Every structure is written in C-alpha cells, then in structure tokens.
PDB file of C-alpha atoms in Angstrom:
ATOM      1  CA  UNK A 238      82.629   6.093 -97.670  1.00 85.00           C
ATOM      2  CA  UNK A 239      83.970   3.498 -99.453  1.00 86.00           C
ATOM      3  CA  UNK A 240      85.976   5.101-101.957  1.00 93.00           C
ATOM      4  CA  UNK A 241      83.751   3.322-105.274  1.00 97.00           C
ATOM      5  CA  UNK A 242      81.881   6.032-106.560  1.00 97.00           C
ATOM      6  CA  UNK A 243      78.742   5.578-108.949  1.00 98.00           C
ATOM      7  CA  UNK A 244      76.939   7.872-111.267  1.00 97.00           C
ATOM      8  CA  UNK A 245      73.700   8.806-111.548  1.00 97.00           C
ATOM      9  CA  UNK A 246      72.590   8.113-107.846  1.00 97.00           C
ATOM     10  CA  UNK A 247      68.900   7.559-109.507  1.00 97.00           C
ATOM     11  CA  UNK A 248      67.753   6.896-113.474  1.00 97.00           C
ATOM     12  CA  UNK A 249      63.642   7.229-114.357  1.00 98.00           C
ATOM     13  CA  UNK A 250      62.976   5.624-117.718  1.00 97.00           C
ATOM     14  CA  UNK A 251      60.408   4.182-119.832  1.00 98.00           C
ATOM     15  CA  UNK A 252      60.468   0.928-120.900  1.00 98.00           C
ATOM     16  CA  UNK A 253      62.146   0.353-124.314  1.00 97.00           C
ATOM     17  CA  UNK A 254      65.071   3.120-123.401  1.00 98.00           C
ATOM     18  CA  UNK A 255      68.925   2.572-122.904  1.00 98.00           C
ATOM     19  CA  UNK A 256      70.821   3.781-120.456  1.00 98.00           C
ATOM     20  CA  UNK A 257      74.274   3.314-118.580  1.00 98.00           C
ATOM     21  CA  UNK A 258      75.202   3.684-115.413  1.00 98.00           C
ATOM     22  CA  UNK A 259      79.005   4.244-114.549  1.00 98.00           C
ATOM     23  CA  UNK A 260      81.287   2.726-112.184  1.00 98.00           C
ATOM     24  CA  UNK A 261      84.631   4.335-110.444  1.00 98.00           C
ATOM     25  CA  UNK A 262      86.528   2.325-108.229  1.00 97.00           C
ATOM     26  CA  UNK A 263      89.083   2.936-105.158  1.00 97.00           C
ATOM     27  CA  UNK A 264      92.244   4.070-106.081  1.00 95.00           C
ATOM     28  CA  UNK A 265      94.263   0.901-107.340  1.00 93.00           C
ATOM     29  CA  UNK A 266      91.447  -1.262-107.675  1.00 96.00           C
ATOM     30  CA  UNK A 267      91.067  -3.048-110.809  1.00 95.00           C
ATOM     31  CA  UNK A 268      88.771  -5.184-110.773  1.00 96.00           C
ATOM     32  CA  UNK A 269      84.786  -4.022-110.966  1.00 97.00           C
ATOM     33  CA  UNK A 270      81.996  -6.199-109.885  1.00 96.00           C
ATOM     34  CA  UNK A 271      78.197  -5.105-110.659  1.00 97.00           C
ATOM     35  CA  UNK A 272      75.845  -6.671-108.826  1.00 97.00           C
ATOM     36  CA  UNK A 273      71.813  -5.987-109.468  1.00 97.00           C
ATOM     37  CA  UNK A 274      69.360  -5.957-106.234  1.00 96.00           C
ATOM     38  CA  UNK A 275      65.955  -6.339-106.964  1.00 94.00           C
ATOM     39  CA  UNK A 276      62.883  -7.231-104.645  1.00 88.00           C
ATOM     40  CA  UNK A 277      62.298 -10.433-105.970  1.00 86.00           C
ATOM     41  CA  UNK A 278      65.380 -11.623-106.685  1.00 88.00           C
ATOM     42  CA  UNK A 279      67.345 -10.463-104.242  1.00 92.00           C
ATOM     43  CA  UNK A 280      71.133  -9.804-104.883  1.00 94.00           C
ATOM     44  CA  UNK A 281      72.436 -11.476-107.458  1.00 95.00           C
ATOM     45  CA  UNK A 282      76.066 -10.758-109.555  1.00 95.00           C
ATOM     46  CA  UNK A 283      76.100  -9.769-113.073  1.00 96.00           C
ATOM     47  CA  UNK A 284      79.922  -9.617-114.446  1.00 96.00           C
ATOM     48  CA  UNK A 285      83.396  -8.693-113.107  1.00 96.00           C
ATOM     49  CA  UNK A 286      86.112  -7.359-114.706  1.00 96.00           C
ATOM     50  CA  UNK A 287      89.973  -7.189-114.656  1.00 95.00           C
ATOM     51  CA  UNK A 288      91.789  -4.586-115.650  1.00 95.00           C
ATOM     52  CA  UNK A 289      90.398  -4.398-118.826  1.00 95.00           C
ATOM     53  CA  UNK A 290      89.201  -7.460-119.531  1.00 96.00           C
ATOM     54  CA  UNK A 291      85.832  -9.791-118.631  1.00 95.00           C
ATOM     55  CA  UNK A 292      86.518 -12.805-115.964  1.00 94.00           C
ATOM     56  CA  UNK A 293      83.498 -13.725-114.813  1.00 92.00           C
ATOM     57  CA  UNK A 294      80.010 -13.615-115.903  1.00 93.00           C
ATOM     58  CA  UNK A 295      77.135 -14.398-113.491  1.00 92.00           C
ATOM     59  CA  UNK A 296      73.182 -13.949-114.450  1.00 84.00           C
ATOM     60  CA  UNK A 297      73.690 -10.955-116.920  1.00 93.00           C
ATOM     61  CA  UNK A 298      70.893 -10.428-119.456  1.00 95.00           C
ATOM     62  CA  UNK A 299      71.811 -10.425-123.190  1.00 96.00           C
ATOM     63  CA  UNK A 300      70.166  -7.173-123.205  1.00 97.00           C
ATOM     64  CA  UNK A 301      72.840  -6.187-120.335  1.00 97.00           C
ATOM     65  CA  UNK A 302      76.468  -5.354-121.499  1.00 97.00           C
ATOM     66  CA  UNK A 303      79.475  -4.102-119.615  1.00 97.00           C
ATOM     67  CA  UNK A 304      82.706  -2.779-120.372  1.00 97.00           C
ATOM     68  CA  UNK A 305      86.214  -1.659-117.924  1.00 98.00           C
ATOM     69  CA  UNK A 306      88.107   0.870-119.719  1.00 97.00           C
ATOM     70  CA  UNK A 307      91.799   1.965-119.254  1.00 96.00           C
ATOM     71  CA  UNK A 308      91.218   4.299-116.569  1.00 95.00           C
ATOM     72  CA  UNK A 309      89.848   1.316-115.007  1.00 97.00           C
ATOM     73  CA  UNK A 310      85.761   3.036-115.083  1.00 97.00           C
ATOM     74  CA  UNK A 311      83.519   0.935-115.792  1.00 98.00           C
ATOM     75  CA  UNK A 312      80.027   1.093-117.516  1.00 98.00           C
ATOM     76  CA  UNK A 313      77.310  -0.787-117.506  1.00 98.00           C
ATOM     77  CA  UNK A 314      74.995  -0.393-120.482  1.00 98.00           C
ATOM     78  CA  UNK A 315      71.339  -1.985-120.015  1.00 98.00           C
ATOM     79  CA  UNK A 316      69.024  -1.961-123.110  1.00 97.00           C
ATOM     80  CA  UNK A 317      65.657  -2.315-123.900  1.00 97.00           C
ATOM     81  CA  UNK A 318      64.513  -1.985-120.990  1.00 98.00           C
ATOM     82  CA  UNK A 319      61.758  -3.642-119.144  1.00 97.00           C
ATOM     83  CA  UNK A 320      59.386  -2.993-115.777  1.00 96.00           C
ATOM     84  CA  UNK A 321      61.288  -5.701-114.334  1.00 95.00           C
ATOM     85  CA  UNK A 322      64.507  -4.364-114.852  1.00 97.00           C
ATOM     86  CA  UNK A 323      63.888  -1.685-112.092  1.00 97.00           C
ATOM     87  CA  UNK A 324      66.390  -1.996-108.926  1.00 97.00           C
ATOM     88  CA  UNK A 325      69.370  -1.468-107.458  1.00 97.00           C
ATOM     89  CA  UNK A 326      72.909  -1.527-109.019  1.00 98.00           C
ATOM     90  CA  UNK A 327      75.727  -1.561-107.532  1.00 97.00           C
ATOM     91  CA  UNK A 328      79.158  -1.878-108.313  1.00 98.00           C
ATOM     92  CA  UNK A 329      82.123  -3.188-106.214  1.00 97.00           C
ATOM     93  CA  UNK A 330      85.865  -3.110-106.532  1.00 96.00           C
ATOM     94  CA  UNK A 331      88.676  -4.909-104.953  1.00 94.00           C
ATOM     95  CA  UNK A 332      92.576  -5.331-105.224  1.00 88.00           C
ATOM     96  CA  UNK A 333      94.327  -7.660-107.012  1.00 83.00           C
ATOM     97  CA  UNK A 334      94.047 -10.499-103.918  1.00 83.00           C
ATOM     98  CA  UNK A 335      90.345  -9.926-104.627  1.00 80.00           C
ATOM     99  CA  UNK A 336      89.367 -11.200-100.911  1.00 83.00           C
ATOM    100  CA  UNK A 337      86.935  -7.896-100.026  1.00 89.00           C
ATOM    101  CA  UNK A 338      84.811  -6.231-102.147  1.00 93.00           C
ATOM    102  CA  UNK A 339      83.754  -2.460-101.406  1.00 95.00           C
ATOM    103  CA  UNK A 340      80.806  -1.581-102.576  1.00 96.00           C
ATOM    104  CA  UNK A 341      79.536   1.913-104.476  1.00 97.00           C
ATOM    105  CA  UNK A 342      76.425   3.862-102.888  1.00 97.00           C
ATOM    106  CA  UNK A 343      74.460   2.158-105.879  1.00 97.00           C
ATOM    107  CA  UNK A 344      71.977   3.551-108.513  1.00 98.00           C
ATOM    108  CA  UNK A 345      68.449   3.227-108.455  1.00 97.00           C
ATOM    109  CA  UNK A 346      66.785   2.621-112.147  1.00 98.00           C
ATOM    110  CA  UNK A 347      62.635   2.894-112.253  1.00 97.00           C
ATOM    111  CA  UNK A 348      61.651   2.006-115.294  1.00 97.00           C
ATOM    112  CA  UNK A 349      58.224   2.938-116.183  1.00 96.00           C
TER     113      UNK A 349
ATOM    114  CA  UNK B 876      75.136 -24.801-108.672  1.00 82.00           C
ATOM    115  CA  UNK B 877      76.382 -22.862-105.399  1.00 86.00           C
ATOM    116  CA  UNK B 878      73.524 -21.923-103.049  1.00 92.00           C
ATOM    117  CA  UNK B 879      73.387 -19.198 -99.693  1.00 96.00           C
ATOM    118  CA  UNK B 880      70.749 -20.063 -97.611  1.00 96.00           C
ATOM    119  CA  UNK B 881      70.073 -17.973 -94.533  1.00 97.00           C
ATOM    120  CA  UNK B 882      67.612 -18.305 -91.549  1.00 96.00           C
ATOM    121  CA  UNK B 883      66.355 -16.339 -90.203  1.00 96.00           C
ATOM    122  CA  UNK B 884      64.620 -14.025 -92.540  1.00 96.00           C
ATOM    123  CA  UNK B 885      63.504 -11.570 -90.167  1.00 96.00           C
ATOM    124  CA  UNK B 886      63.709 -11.016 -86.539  1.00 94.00           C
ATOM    125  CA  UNK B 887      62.654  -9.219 -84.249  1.00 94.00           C
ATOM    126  CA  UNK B 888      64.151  -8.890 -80.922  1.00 91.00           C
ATOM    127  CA  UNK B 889      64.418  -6.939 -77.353  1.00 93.00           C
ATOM    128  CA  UNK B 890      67.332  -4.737 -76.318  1.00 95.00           C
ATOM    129  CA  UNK B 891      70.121  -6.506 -74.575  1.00 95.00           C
ATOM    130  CA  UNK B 892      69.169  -9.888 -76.096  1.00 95.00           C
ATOM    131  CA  UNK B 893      71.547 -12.519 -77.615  1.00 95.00           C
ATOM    132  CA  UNK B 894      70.747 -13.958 -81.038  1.00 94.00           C
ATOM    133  CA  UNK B 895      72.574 -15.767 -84.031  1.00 96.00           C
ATOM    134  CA  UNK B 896      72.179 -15.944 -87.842  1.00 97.00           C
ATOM    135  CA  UNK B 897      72.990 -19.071 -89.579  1.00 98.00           C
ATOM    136  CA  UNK B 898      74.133 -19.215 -93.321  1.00 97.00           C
ATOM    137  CA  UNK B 899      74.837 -22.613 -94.726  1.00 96.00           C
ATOM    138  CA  UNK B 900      75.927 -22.699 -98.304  1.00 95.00           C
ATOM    139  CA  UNK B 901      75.651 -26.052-100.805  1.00 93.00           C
ATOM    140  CA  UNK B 902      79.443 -26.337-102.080  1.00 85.00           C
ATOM    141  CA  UNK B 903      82.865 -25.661-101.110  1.00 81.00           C
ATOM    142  CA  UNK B 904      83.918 -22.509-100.926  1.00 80.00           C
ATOM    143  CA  UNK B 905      86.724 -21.067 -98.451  1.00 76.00           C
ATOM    144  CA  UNK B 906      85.849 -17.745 -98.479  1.00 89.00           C
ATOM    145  CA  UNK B 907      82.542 -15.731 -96.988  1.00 94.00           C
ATOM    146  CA  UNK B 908      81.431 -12.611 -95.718  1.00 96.00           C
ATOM    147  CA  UNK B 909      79.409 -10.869 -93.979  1.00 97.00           C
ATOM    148  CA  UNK B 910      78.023  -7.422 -94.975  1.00 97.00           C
ATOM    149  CA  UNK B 911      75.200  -5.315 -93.586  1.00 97.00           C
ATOM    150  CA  UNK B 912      72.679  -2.726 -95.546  1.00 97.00           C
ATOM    151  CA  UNK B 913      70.217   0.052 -94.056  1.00 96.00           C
ATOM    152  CA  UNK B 914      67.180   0.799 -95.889  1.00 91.00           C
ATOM    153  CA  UNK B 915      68.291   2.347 -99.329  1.00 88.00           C
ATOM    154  CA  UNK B 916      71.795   2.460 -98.815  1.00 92.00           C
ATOM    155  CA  UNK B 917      74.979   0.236-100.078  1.00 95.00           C
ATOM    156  CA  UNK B 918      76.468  -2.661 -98.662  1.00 95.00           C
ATOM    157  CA  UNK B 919      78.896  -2.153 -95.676  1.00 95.00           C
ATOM    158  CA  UNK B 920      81.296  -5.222 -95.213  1.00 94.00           C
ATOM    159  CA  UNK B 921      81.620  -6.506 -91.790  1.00 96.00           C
ATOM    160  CA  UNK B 922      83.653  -9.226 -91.971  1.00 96.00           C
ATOM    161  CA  UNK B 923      85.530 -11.389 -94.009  1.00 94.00           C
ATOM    162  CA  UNK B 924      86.239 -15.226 -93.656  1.00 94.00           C
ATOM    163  CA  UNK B 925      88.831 -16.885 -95.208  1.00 88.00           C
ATOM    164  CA  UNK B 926      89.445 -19.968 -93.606  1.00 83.00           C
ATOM    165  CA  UNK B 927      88.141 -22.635 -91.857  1.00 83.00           C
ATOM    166  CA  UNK B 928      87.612 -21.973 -88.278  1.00 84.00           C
ATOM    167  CA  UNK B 929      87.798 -18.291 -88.430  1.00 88.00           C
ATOM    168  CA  UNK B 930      86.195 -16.069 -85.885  1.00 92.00           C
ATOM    169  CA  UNK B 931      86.516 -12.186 -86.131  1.00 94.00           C
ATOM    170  CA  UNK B 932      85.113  -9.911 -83.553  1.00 96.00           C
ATOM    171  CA  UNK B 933      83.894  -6.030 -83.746  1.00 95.00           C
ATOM    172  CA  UNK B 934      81.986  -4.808 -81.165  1.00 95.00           C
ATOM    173  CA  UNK B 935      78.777  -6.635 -80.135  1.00 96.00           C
ATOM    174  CA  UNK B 936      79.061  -8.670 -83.624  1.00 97.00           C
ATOM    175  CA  UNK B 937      81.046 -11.866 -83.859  1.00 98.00           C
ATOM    176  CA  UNK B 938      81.015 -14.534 -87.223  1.00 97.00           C
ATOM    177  CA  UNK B 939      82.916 -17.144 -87.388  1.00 96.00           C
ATOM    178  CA  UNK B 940      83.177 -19.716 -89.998  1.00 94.00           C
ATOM    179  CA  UNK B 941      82.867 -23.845 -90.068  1.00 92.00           C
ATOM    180  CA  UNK B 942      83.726 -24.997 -94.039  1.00 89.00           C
ATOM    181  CA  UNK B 943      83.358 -28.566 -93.392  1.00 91.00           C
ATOM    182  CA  UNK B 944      79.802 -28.074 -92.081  1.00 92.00           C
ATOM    183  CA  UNK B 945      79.327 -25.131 -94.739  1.00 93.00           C
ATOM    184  CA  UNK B 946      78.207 -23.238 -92.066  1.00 95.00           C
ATOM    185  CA  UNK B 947      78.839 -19.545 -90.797  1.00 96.00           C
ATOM    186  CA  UNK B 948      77.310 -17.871 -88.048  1.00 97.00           C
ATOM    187  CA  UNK B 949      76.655 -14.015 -87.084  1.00 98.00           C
ATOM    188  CA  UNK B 950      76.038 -13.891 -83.139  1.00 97.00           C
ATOM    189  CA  UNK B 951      75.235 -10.556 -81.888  1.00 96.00           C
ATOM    190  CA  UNK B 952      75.811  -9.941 -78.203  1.00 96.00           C
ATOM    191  CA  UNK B 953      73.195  -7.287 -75.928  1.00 93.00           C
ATOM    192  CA  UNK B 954      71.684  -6.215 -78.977  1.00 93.00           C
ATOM    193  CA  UNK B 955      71.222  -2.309 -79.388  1.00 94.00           C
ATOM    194  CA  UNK B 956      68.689  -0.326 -81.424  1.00 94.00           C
ATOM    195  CA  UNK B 957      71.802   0.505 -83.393  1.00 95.00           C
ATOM    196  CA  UNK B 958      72.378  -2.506 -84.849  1.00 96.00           C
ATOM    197  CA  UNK B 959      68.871  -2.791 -86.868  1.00 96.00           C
ATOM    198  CA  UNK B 960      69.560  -3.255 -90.013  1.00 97.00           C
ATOM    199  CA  UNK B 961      69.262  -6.361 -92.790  1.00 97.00           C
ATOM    200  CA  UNK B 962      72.217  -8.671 -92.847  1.00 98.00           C
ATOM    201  CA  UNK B 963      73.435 -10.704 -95.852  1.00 98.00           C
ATOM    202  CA  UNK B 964      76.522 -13.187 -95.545  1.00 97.00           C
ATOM    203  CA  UNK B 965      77.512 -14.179 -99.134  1.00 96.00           C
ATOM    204  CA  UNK B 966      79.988 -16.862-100.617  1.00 94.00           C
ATOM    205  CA  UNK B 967      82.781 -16.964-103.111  1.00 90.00           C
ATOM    206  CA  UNK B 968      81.920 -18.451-106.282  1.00 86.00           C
ATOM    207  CA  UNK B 969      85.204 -18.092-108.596  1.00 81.00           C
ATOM    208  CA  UNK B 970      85.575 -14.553-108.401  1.00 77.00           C
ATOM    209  CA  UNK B 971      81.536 -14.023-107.878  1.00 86.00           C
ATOM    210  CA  UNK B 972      79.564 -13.424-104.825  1.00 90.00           C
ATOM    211  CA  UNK B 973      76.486 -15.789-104.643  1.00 93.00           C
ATOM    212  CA  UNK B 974      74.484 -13.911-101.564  1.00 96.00           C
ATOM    213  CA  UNK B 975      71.850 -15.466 -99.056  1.00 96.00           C
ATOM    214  CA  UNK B 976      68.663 -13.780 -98.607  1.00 96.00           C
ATOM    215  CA  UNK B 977      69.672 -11.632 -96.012  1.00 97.00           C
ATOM    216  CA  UNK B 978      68.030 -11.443 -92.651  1.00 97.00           C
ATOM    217  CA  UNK B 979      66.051  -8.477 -91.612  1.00 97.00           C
ATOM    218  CA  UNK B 980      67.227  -7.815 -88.407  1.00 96.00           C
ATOM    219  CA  UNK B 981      64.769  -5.624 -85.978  1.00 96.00           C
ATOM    220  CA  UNK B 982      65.832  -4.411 -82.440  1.00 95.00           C
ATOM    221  CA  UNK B 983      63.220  -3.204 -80.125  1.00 93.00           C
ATOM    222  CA  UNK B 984      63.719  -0.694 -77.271  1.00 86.00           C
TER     223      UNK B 984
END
C-alpha cells in the first residue's frame, strides 16, 4: 500500500457525461501527478500540481481539467467524454525533493 | 521532445535464466526509474536512479544507470515465476514522467 488513495476504484459512463475522479496523497505529500494508461497509448502524464498550484502540464485534453485543493486532494474532472477516453488513471504523489513518485491503486473509466 | 524507448517488449523466458531490459531515452535527463505493474493493478516503484553510474540491487533485480549513453538496464538474475509481471522504466522530464513501453515480462516453470 502506498499510502495515495483514489476514489471510485471503477466509473461506467456514456459518452457525452462528466465525471471526476479524486486523488489523496501520502501524508505530507504535496505534489499530485495524474497520469492516464490506455492500451494504445500507453502511459502517458497529464498535469502535476504543487501545493495548490499547476507546474507542469503534459498531454492533457482541453476537455480534461484538474485542480489541488488546500487539503492537498486533488480532482480530476474529465468532460465530454469519448470511447477513447476509457483507461486507467492514476494519480501519484511525492515530497517536496520530488525524486519518487508513489502511485494510487488507479481508477478504471469505461465509457460507453 | 524526450523519448523512452524499451526493448524488449515481451519475453518470455525459463526458470533460473538470466536476462536484461534495455531503456535508452533521446535527451538528458539525470533521473530514471524503474517500476513494475501486475495485470490491473498500480505501479510499484522498484528503483530509482539518480545519477550517473548508479546501480541498486533488491533481490534477483539489479538496474543500473549509464547517462552519457542514455542508457539503463534491468538485469534479472535466476528468474522465478514470481517475478512475471510488465516492467516500465520511465524518465524525468521537468517534473513529468515520460514512460517507455514497458516490457511484458513472462517466466515459465
């Protein structure tokens, strides 16, 4: 156990919904990484934040948004949703040296 | 544009065997890991490089880390059954992780 935990552990939707998939990490972490695994694709990184605040961006949709509130969750909100959109999201968290990343058990979207 | 590449994809090998995974990656970067995944489960990290020359050790599994070749390598010693699993290394990017393919790993009784 890794100490990141992420809610829901699996999401059915139809295409067109919203949905948001939250993200708590270890105790004193505070910085959250999502990352989305996909089939074709493979892994690729979405968006990190910093106690708070965005510092880096990777190959997040427009449709995608994020956000790291003061309790240092974080959400992930994902609209419009598409067939292609269904995979494997997981978020990360690491201390302040950022040098490991430890990774949440994931959610699983199906989008149908 | 920073690239992971990693070969092999798959493999499939016997019990007991020796065998290495290679990850070379396009630009410079002095930090890379190595993390392994079962089938529908998260990401477990298994090591973490962070300089050149590097080597860490646990158990059968050893990486170690070249940055002027841009080269890591996973070597696993007298493989067991246990040790199926797929294995990504992935680099740092400015605070991103840009991951290789990962390489479906397949031990045989």
């Amino acid at each position: 156990d890794s100490g990141v935990t992420q809610t829901p552990k699996h999401l059915i939707t139809a295409t067109g919904q919203r949905v948001t998939l939250r993200c708590s990490p270890r105790s004193g972490d505070l910085s959250v990484y999502w990352y989305q695994q996909s089939l074709d694709q493979g892994l690729q990184f979405l968006i990190q934040y910093y106690n708070g605040e965005e510092r880096a961006k990777g190959n997040i949709l427009e449709r995608f948004s994020a956000q790291q509130f003061p309790d240092l969750h974080s959400e992930l909100n994902l609209s419009s949703l598409e067939l292609g959109d269904s995979a494997l999201y997981f978020c990360a968290s690491s201390d302040t040296s950022g040098n490991e990343q430890f990774f949440g058990p994931g959610t699983r979207l199906t989008v149908l | 544009e920073l690239k992971v590449e990693q070969n092999p994809l798959f493999l499939s090998m016997q019990e007991g065997k020796n065998y290495t995974i290679y990850c070379n990656y396009s630009t410079t970067s002095d930090r890379l890991y190595w993390y392994r995944q079962d089938p529908g489960k998260s990401l477990e990290s298994l090591f973490v490089l962070l300089s050149n020359g590097a080597v860490k050790q646990e158990g059968r599994l050893m990486a170690s880390l070249d940055t002027k070749a841009r080269l890591s390598t996973l070597h696993i010693t007298a493989a067991v059954h246990d040790l199926s699993a797929t294995y990504f290394c992935a680099v740092d990017s400015n605070y991103q992780l840009i991951w290789g393919a990962g390489t479906k790993l397949i031990i045989k009784p």
